[in-house]
Amino acid sequence: DGTKKLPFWDFALGVETARGELNQAKTAHGEEQKRCDECNHLAEMFEFPEYMVEANGVLETVENDLLNMAKLWDVADDCRGYFSEAREWLWVDVDAATLEEHTRVLQKRVTTLPKGVRWSNAFDGLKLAVKNFLATCPLISSLRNPSMRPRHWDDLMQKTMKPDFVPPYQNRDLRLGELLEMNLHEYSEAVEEI
């Protein structure tokens, strides 16, 4: 199936580019649908509608694929928007429980996407992005613990190999995004030990 090779199935494409590619595919599909409708009319006139069953089925499958991928990229856009917003939060204002709760809602939206998109790289990339963000939430909660001391932050910087990170006890304007750049989900055991 030719549509399965179109670029919008790839997560690396990004939301805007994928939507542009989807719009081009929808336009091409609309043109094919018009041609098919004309053929359907002729097939009905000459009493051979059965010859159009396969073509109609293919166009319906393509239409469903396009609609389902539009849903996927809508969810991806919502995830990107929420993650971008959260990155701008001041560390002192972060509510880890709310962050985790909202991310779980996004994860549910990802896992309930139609089966027809689950084979794709776009689905896998989106699922992984949400999974990694969700895995970071309990770590953020741990790091928000009042018992965190400068030595703990120093230990975290060493274990994550981020010596240039400026911890919250030195940076009152620390944003959550600066902490997320440490890729905490990759060091979950180390963070839990701290």
Coordinates of C-alpha atoms in Angstrom, one line a residue:
D1 CA 0.0 0.0 0.0
G2 CA 1.6 3.3 -1.2
T3 CA 0.1 5.4 1.6
K4 CA 2.1 3.5 4.2
K5 CA 5.3 4.8 2.7
L6 CA 4.3 8.5 2.9
P7 CA 6.4 10.6 5.3
F8 CA 3.7 11.5 7.8
W9 CA 4.1 8.0 9.4
D10 CA 7.5 9.1 10.7
F11 CA 7.7 10.7 14.2
A12 CA 10.9 12.6 13.3
L13 CA 8.9 14.6 10.8
G14 CA 7.3 16.7 13.5
V15 CA 3.8 18.0 13.9
E16 CA 3.7 20.9 11.4
T17 CA 5.5 19.0 8.6
A18 CA 3.4 15.9 9.1
R19 CA 0.2 17.9 9.0
G20 CA 1.4 19.5 5.7
E21 CA 2.1 16.1 4.3
L22 CA -1.3 14.8 5.5
N23 CA -3.0 17.8 3.8
Q24 CA -1.2 16.9 0.5
A25 CA -2.3 13.3 0.8
K26 CA -5.9 14.4 1.6
T27 CA -5.9 16.5 -1.5
A28 CA -4.6 13.6 -3.6
H29 CA -7.1 11.3 -2.0
G30 CA -9.9 13.8 -2.9
E31 CA -8.9 13.8 -6.5
E32 CA -8.8 10.0 -6.6
Q33 CA -12.2 9.9 -4.9
K34 CA -13.7 12.1 -7.7
R35 CA -12.3 9.8 -10.4
C36 CA -13.6 6.8 -8.5
D37 CA -17.0 8.4 -8.2
E38 CA -17.1 9.0 -11.9
C39 CA -16.2 5.3 -12.5
N40 CA -18.8 4.2 -9.9
H41 CA -21.4 6.2 -11.9
L42 CA -20.3 4.5 -15.2
A43 CA -20.2 1.1 -13.5
E44 CA -23.8 1.6 -12.2
M45 CA -25.0 2.8 -15.7
F46 CA -23.6 -0.3 -17.4
E47 CA -24.7 -2.6 -14.5
F48 CA -21.2 -3.7 -13.3
P49 CA -20.9 -2.1 -9.9
E50 CA -19.0 -5.2 -8.6
Y51 CA -16.0 -4.1 -10.6
M52 CA -15.7 -1.0 -8.3
V53 CA -15.9 -2.8 -5.0
E54 CA -12.1 -3.2 -4.6
A55 CA -11.3 0.4 -5.7
N56 CA -13.9 1.7 -3.3
G57 CA -12.5 -0.4 -0.5
V58 CA -8.9 0.9 -1.1
L59 CA -10.1 4.5 -1.1
E60 CA -12.0 3.9 2.1
T61 CA -8.9 2.4 3.8
V62 CA -6.8 5.3 2.7
E63 CA -9.4 7.8 4.0
N64 CA -9.4 6.0 7.4
D65 CA -5.6 6.0 7.5
L66 CA -5.5 9.7 6.8
L67 CA -8.2 10.4 9.5
N68 CA -6.4 8.2 12.0
M69 CA -3.0 9.8 11.4
A70 CA -4.6 13.2 11.8
K71 CA -5.8 12.1 15.2
L72 CA -2.3 10.9 16.1
W73 CA -0.7 14.2 15.1
D74 CA -3.4 16.0 17.1
V75 CA -2.4 14.0 20.2
A76 CA 1.3 14.6 19.4
D77 CA 0.6 18.3 19.2
D78 CA -1.2 18.3 22.5
C79 CA 1.7 16.4 24.1
R80 CA 4.3 18.7 22.7
G81 CA 2.3 21.7 23.9
Y82 CA 1.9 20.4 27.4
F83 CA 5.6 19.3 27.6
S84 CA 6.7 22.7 26.3
E85 CA 4.5 24.5 28.8
A86 CA 5.7 22.4 31.7
R87 CA 9.4 23.0 30.7
E88 CA 8.8 26.7 31.4
W89 CA 7.5 26.2 34.9
L90 CA 9.7 27.5 37.7
W91 CA 11.1 24.7 39.7
V92 CA 9.7 26.2 42.9
D93 CA 6.2 26.1 41.4
V94 CA 6.2 22.5 40.0
D95 CA 3.5 20.2 41.3
A96 CA 4.8 16.8 40.4
A97 CA 1.5 15.1 41.2
T98 CA -0.4 17.3 38.8
L99 CA 2.3 16.9 36.2
E100 CA 2.1 13.1 36.5
E101 CA -1.7 13.1 36.4
H102 CA -1.9 15.2 33.3
T103 CA 0.8 13.1 31.6
R104 CA -1.2 9.9 32.4
V105 CA -4.2 11.5 30.6
L106 CA -2.0 12.1 27.6
Q107 CA -0.6 8.5 27.8
K108 CA -4.2 7.2 27.8
R109 CA -4.9 9.2 24.7
V110 CA -1.9 7.7 23.0
T111 CA -2.7 4.1 23.9
T112 CA -6.3 4.5 22.7
L113 CA -5.3 5.7 19.2
P114 CA -6.7 3.5 16.5
K115 CA -5.0 0.2 15.8
G116 CA -4.3 1.3 12.2
V117 CA -1.6 3.6 13.3
R118 CA 0.1 1.5 16.0
W119 CA 2.6 -0.1 13.6
S120 CA 4.0 3.2 12.6
N121 CA 7.2 5.0 13.7
A122 CA 5.0 8.0 14.5
F123 CA 3.1 6.0 17.1
D124 CA 6.2 4.5 18.5
G125 CA 7.9 7.8 18.8
L126 CA 4.9 9.5 20.4
K127 CA 4.5 6.6 22.8
L128 CA 8.2 6.7 23.8
A129 CA 8.1 10.5 24.3
V130 CA 5.2 10.3 26.7
K131 CA 6.6 7.2 28.5
N132 CA 9.9 9.0 29.1
F133 CA 8.2 12.2 30.4
L134 CA 6.0 10.0 32.6
A135 CA 9.0 8.1 33.9
T136 CA 10.5 11.5 34.9
C137 CA 7.5 12.6 37.0
P138 CA 8.2 10.4 40.1
L139 CA 11.8 11.5 39.9
I140 CA 10.8 15.1 39.9
S141 CA 8.6 14.3 43.0
S142 CA 11.7 12.8 44.7
L143 CA 13.8 15.8 43.8
R144 CA 11.2 18.2 45.2
N145 CA 11.5 16.5 48.6
P146 CA 12.5 19.1 51.3
S147 CA 15.3 16.8 52.5
M148 CA 17.2 17.5 49.2
R149 CA 20.5 19.1 50.2
P150 CA 23.3 20.7 48.1
R151 CA 25.3 17.4 48.4
H152 CA 22.4 15.6 46.9
W153 CA 22.2 18.0 43.9
D154 CA 26.0 17.7 43.5
D155 CA 25.7 13.9 43.5
L156 CA 22.9 14.1 40.9
M157 CA 25.0 16.3 38.6
Q158 CA 27.8 13.8 38.9
K159 CA 25.7 10.8 38.2
T160 CA 23.9 12.4 35.2
M161 CA 27.2 13.7 33.9
K162 CA 25.8 17.3 33.8
P163 CA 28.4 19.3 35.7
D164 CA 27.2 22.6 34.2
F165 CA 23.7 22.2 35.7
V166 CA 22.9 25.0 38.2
P167 CA 20.8 23.4 41.0
P168 CA 17.8 25.2 42.6
Y169 CA 19.7 26.1 45.8
Q170 CA 21.9 28.3 43.5
N171 CA 19.3 29.3 40.9
R172 CA 16.0 30.5 42.2
D173 CA 14.8 31.0 38.5
L174 CA 15.4 27.3 37.6
R175 CA 12.9 26.1 35.1
L176 CA 11.7 22.5 34.9
G177 CA 13.1 22.3 31.4
E178 CA 16.6 22.8 32.7
L179 CA 16.1 19.8 34.9
L180 CA 14.5 17.7 32.1
E181 CA 17.6 18.3 30.0
M182 CA 19.4 16.0 32.4
N183 CA 17.3 13.1 30.9
L184 CA 16.4 11.9 34.4
H185 CA 14.5 8.9 33.0
E186 CA 17.8 7.5 31.9
Y187 CA 19.2 7.7 35.5
S188 CA 16.1 6.7 37.5
E189 CA 18.0 4.3 39.8
A190 CA 20.6 6.9 40.5
V191 CA 18.0 9.5 41.3
E192 CA 16.1 7.2 43.6
E193 CA 19.3 6.4 45.5
I194 CA 19.9 10.1 46.1

